[in-house]
Amino acid sequence: MIKQKILLLLLFIIITACGNTTYTHHFKKGRMIDFSQGKWLLNHPFTNHNPRHIDDLAAKHFERFLGDSLSRITKMENGNVIAAHLPFDPSPEQLKAARVATGHDFLINVQSHLGRNEMGSFAHAPAMGSTVKTNGASSKIRIYNLHTGEMISETSTTGVAEVLKSEGDKNWDYVNSAQTIAVKSLKRL
């Protein structure tokens, strides 16, 4: 009985591990941020899939560092009006207007983009020839100082799962979907 549970646990770990995905991280600016000061505003997510899930995920992880210092623009009374004027790459004037409207010190913008999603969870061989299939997604976080209107941090992660399958290959490869890659890349940031 114990051996069966251990085998099931190992199988689960293998299946949910990397999923043939390679992640690339890039820190453009501000690798170390001091989250101990000020009021932080999490903007609505910029995404081409499930914005509510991305908003909840980002809030959950930032709340671990910021606690009560974090506000979500999606939960504010006038949040939709403010968010409508804040693109992912806002101007210094837009940032200062957000400071006046919200009273916050910093803005967090989260972007999550699904790229290719050519495979399901298990890649299998084609009937003839060979094929390369790719699932991919990227995430980016930018943090702005609302007092100065400048970006103080930008980090990004790109995840790609690529599988080459040839005719006659009887193995099934576990592959992360683009949605899973997007969530995992955001968690890594």
mmCIF file of C-alpha atoms in Angstrom:
data_model
loop_
_atom_site.group_PDB
_atom_site.id
_atom_site.type_symbol
_atom_site.label_atom_id
_atom_site.label_comp_id
_atom_site.label_asym_id
_atom_site.label_seq_id
_atom_site.Cartn_x
_atom_site.Cartn_y
_atom_site.Cartn_z
ATOM 1 C CA MET A 1 0.000 0.000 0.000
ATOM 2 C CA ILE A 2 2.781 2.441 0.915
ATOM 3 C CA LYS A 3 4.745 1.499 -2.220
ATOM 4 C CA GLN A 4 1.687 2.238 -4.377
ATOM 5 C CA LYS A 5 1.281 5.667 -2.790
ATOM 6 C CA ILE A 6 4.961 6.447 -3.313
ATOM 7 C CA LEU A 7 4.747 5.347 -6.953
ATOM 8 C CA LEU A 8 1.653 7.494 -7.503
ATOM 9 C CA LEU A 9 3.384 10.454 -5.875
ATOM 10 C CA LEU A 10 6.465 10.016 -8.062
ATOM 11 C CA LEU A 11 4.308 9.729 -11.184
ATOM 12 C CA PHE A 12 2.442 12.907 -10.219
ATOM 13 C CA ILE A 13 5.727 14.770 -9.656
ATOM 14 C CA ILE A 14 7.105 13.646 -13.007
ATOM 15 C CA ILE A 15 3.944 14.624 -14.872
ATOM 16 C CA THR A 16 3.573 18.031 -13.227
ATOM 17 C CA ALA A 17 7.265 18.938 -13.241
ATOM 18 C CA CYS A 18 8.616 20.946 -16.132
ATOM 19 C CA GLY A 19 6.450 19.588 -18.953
ATOM 20 C CA ASN A 20 9.259 19.956 -21.517
ATOM 21 C CA THR A 21 9.273 23.700 -20.867
ATOM 22 C CA THR A 22 12.310 25.954 -20.881
ATOM 23 C CA TYR A 23 12.003 29.293 -19.095
ATOM 24 C CA THR A 24 14.101 32.365 -19.829
ATOM 25 C CA HIS A 25 14.223 35.189 -17.282
ATOM 26 C CA HIS A 26 15.216 38.747 -18.039
ATOM 27 C CA PHE A 27 15.741 41.537 -15.517
ATOM 28 C CA LYS A 28 15.839 44.823 -17.394
ATOM 29 C CA LYS A 29 15.779 47.101 -14.375
ATOM 30 C CA GLY A 30 15.400 47.022 -10.589
ATOM 31 C CA ARG A 31 16.109 43.438 -9.657
ATOM 32 C CA MET A 32 15.820 44.177 -5.916
ATOM 33 C CA ILE A 33 12.761 46.171 -4.807
ATOM 34 C CA ASP A 34 12.085 47.411 -1.278
ATOM 35 C CA PHE A 35 8.437 46.536 -0.597
ATOM 36 C CA SER A 36 8.516 47.790 3.010
ATOM 37 C CA GLN A 37 7.488 51.383 2.280
ATOM 38 C CA GLY A 38 4.497 53.076 0.661
ATOM 39 C CA LYS A 39 1.127 52.120 -0.752
ATOM 40 C CA TRP A 40 1.077 49.830 -3.772
ATOM 41 C CA LEU A 41 -1.540 49.688 -6.518
ATOM 42 C CA LEU A 42 -1.968 46.540 -8.620
ATOM 43 C CA ASN A 43 -3.334 47.581 -12.008
ATOM 44 C CA HIS A 44 -5.750 45.434 -14.004
ATOM 45 C CA PRO A 45 -3.867 42.675 -15.849
ATOM 46 C CA PHE A 46 -2.887 43.051 -19.480
ATOM 47 C CA THR A 47 -3.566 39.611 -20.915
ATOM 48 C CA ASN A 48 -5.077 37.744 -23.846
ATOM 49 C CA HIS A 49 -6.533 35.061 -21.573
ATOM 50 C CA ASN A 50 -8.507 34.843 -18.314
ATOM 51 C CA PRO A 51 -7.860 38.314 -16.811
ATOM 52 C CA ARG A 52 -9.631 37.491 -13.546
ATOM 53 C CA HIS A 53 -7.354 34.496 -12.885
ATOM 54 C CA ILE A 54 -4.219 36.526 -13.674
ATOM 55 C CA ASP A 55 -5.433 39.361 -11.411
ATOM 56 C CA ASP A 56 -6.140 36.938 -8.545
ATOM 57 C CA LEU A 57 -2.804 35.160 -9.006
ATOM 58 C CA ALA A 58 -0.796 38.412 -9.058
ATOM 59 C CA ALA A 59 -2.671 39.769 -6.026
ATOM 60 C CA LYS A 60 -2.114 36.556 -4.069
ATOM 61 C CA HIS A 61 1.642 36.618 -4.621
ATOM 62 C CA PHE A 62 2.129 40.370 -4.083
ATOM 63 C CA GLU A 63 0.019 40.287 -0.895
ATOM 64 C CA ARG A 64 2.638 37.961 0.621
ATOM 65 C CA PHE A 65 5.159 40.816 0.437
ATOM 66 C CA LEU A 66 2.888 43.814 0.790
ATOM 67 C CA GLY A 67 0.002 42.739 3.021
ATOM 68 C CA ASP A 68 -2.407 45.621 3.609
ATOM 69 C CA SER A 69 -0.183 48.005 1.625
ATOM 70 C CA LEU A 70 -1.511 46.498 -1.627
ATOM 71 C CA SER A 71 -4.720 47.661 -3.300
ATOM 72 C CA ARG A 72 -6.189 46.133 -6.429
ATOM 73 C CA ILE A 73 -7.444 48.595 -8.999
ATOM 74 C CA THR A 74 -10.094 46.040 -9.991
ATOM 75 C CA LYS A 75 -11.538 46.204 -6.459
ATOM 76 C CA MET A 76 -11.559 50.014 -6.141
ATOM 77 C CA GLU A 77 -14.778 51.986 -6.510
ATOM 78 C CA ASN A 78 -13.332 54.174 -9.268
ATOM 79 C CA GLY A 79 -10.903 51.496 -10.465
ATOM 80 C CA ASN A 80 -12.365 51.042 -13.940
ATOM 81 C CA VAL A 81 -12.091 54.755 -14.678
ATOM 82 C CA ILE A 82 -8.471 54.919 -13.477
ATOM 83 C CA ALA A 83 -7.506 51.678 -15.236
ATOM 84 C CA ALA A 84 -8.945 52.939 -18.522
ATOM 85 C CA HIS A 85 -6.291 55.669 -18.508
ATOM 86 C CA LEU A 86 -3.346 53.463 -17.510
ATOM 87 C CA PRO A 87 -1.843 51.424 -20.326
ATOM 88 C CA PHE A 88 0.878 48.856 -19.687
ATOM 89 C CA ASP A 89 3.470 51.489 -20.605
ATOM 90 C CA PRO A 90 1.979 54.680 -19.079
ATOM 91 C CA SER A 91 3.440 58.146 -19.522
ATOM 92 C CA PRO A 92 4.794 60.099 -16.521
ATOM 93 C CA GLU A 93 1.701 62.324 -16.720
ATOM 94 C CA GLN A 94 -0.636 59.304 -16.552
ATOM 95 C CA LEU A 95 1.290 57.990 -13.543
ATOM 96 C CA LYS A 96 1.085 61.295 -11.676
ATOM 97 C CA ALA A 97 -2.651 61.474 -12.429
ATOM 98 C CA ALA A 98 -3.028 57.963 -10.971
ATOM 99 C CA ARG A 99 -1.194 59.089 -7.819
ATOM 100 C CA VAL A 100 -3.561 62.030 -7.398
ATOM 101 C CA ALA A 101 -6.646 59.859 -8.070
ATOM 102 C CA THR A 102 -5.634 56.981 -5.755
ATOM 103 C CA GLY A 103 -3.183 58.352 -3.194
ATOM 104 C CA HIS A 104 -0.820 55.434 -3.854
ATOM 105 C CA ASP A 105 2.961 55.555 -4.173
ATOM 106 C CA PHE A 106 3.698 52.708 -6.589
ATOM 107 C CA LEU A 107 1.953 51.004 -9.517
ATOM 108 C CA ILE A 108 2.390 47.342 -10.455
ATOM 109 C CA ASN A 109 1.540 46.364 -14.034
ATOM 110 C CA VAL A 110 1.293 42.671 -14.902
ATOM 111 C CA GLN A 111 1.235 41.358 -18.454
ATOM 112 C CA SER A 112 0.620 37.743 -19.434
ATOM 113 C CA HIS A 113 0.509 36.706 -23.071
ATOM 114 C CA LEU A 114 -0.308 33.320 -24.564
ATOM 115 C CA GLY A 115 1.698 32.577 -27.668
ATOM 116 C CA ARG A 116 1.480 29.344 -29.558
ATOM 117 C CA ASN A 117 -0.612 26.463 -28.225
ATOM 118 C CA GLU A 118 -0.093 23.693 -30.785
ATOM 119 C CA MET A 119 -0.305 20.666 -28.458
ATOM 120 C CA GLY A 120 -2.497 19.247 -25.770
ATOM 121 C CA SER A 121 -1.036 17.892 -22.551
ATOM 122 C CA PHE A 122 0.441 14.849 -24.267
ATOM 123 C CA ALA A 123 2.309 15.112 -27.562
ATOM 124 C CA HIS A 124 2.031 12.132 -29.863
ATOM 125 C CA ALA A 125 3.621 11.109 -33.151
ATOM 126 C CA PRO A 126 2.141 12.144 -36.499
ATOM 127 C CA ALA A 127 0.808 9.508 -38.907
ATOM 128 C CA MET A 128 3.545 10.351 -41.424
ATOM 129 C CA GLY A 129 6.848 12.238 -41.350
ATOM 130 C CA SER A 130 8.043 14.432 -38.514
ATOM 131 C CA THR A 131 6.633 17.471 -36.818
ATOM 132 C CA VAL A 132 7.789 20.107 -34.349
ATOM 133 C CA LYS A 133 5.068 21.582 -32.175
ATOM 134 C CA THR A 134 5.380 24.474 -29.758
ATOM 135 C CA ASN A 135 3.469 25.838 -26.773
ATOM 136 C CA GLY A 136 4.631 29.145 -25.387
ATOM 137 C CA ALA A 137 3.743 32.125 -23.237
ATOM 138 C CA SER A 138 5.379 35.121 -21.613
ATOM 139 C CA SER A 139 4.820 37.297 -18.567
ATOM 140 C CA LYS A 140 6.162 40.677 -17.614
ATOM 141 C CA ILE A 141 5.947 42.834 -14.491
ATOM 142 C CA ARG A 142 6.677 46.556 -14.448
ATOM 143 C CA ILE A 143 6.714 48.649 -11.302
ATOM 144 C CA TYR A 144 6.424 52.437 -11.417
ATOM 145 C CA ASN A 145 7.027 55.153 -8.858
ATOM 146 C CA LEU A 146 3.882 57.308 -8.997
ATOM 147 C CA HIS A 147 5.662 60.319 -7.452
ATOM 148 C CA THR A 148 8.455 60.549 -10.017
ATOM 149 C CA GLY A 149 6.621 58.969 -12.933
ATOM 150 C CA GLU A 150 9.466 56.589 -13.723
ATOM 151 C CA MET A 151 9.703 52.819 -14.069
ATOM 152 C CA ILE A 152 11.755 51.356 -11.208
ATOM 153 C CA SER A 153 11.586 47.672 -12.167
ATOM 154 C CA GLU A 154 10.948 45.480 -15.180
ATOM 155 C CA THR A 155 11.227 41.704 -15.193
ATOM 156 C CA SER A 156 10.027 39.180 -17.725
ATOM 157 C CA THR A 157 9.860 35.442 -18.239
ATOM 158 C CA THR A 158 9.254 33.484 -21.411
ATOM 159 C CA GLY A 159 8.406 29.805 -21.398
ATOM 160 C CA VAL A 160 8.559 27.532 -24.432
ATOM 161 C CA ALA A 161 7.722 23.838 -24.709
ATOM 162 C CA GLU A 162 8.903 22.393 -28.001
ATOM 163 C CA VAL A 163 8.566 18.762 -28.997
ATOM 164 C CA LEU A 164 9.852 16.983 -32.102
ATOM 165 C CA LYS A 165 7.869 13.870 -32.915
ATOM 166 C CA SER A 166 8.523 11.443 -35.746
ATOM 167 C CA GLU A 167 6.416 8.768 -37.359
ATOM 168 C CA GLY A 168 6.656 5.541 -35.403
ATOM 169 C CA ASP A 169 7.537 7.224 -32.083
ATOM 170 C CA LYS A 170 5.368 5.312 -29.610
ATOM 171 C CA ASN A 171 6.204 7.489 -26.594
ATOM 172 C CA TRP A 172 3.841 10.150 -25.342
ATOM 173 C CA ASP A 173 5.535 13.280 -23.991
ATOM 174 C CA TYR A 174 3.889 15.383 -21.300
ATOM 175 C CA VAL A 175 3.786 19.041 -22.360
ATOM 176 C CA ASN A 176 2.615 22.154 -20.539
ATOM 177 C CA SER A 177 -0.168 24.042 -22.299
ATOM 178 C CA ALA A 178 0.333 27.713 -23.125
ATOM 179 C CA GLN A 179 -2.021 28.591 -20.234
ATOM 180 C CA THR A 180 0.047 26.552 -17.778
ATOM 181 C CA ILE A 181 3.263 28.116 -19.086
ATOM 182 C CA ALA A 182 1.780 31.608 -18.646
ATOM 183 C CA VAL A 183 0.789 30.911 -15.035
ATOM 184 C CA LYS A 184 4.130 29.277 -14.185
ATOM 185 C CA SER A 185 6.086 32.113 -15.795
ATOM 186 C CA LEU A 186 4.120 34.671 -13.794
ATOM 187 C CA LYS A 187 4.716 32.734 -10.553
ATOM 188 C CA ARG A 188 8.466 32.690 -11.306
ATOM 189 C CA LEU A 189 8.527 36.483 -11.464
#
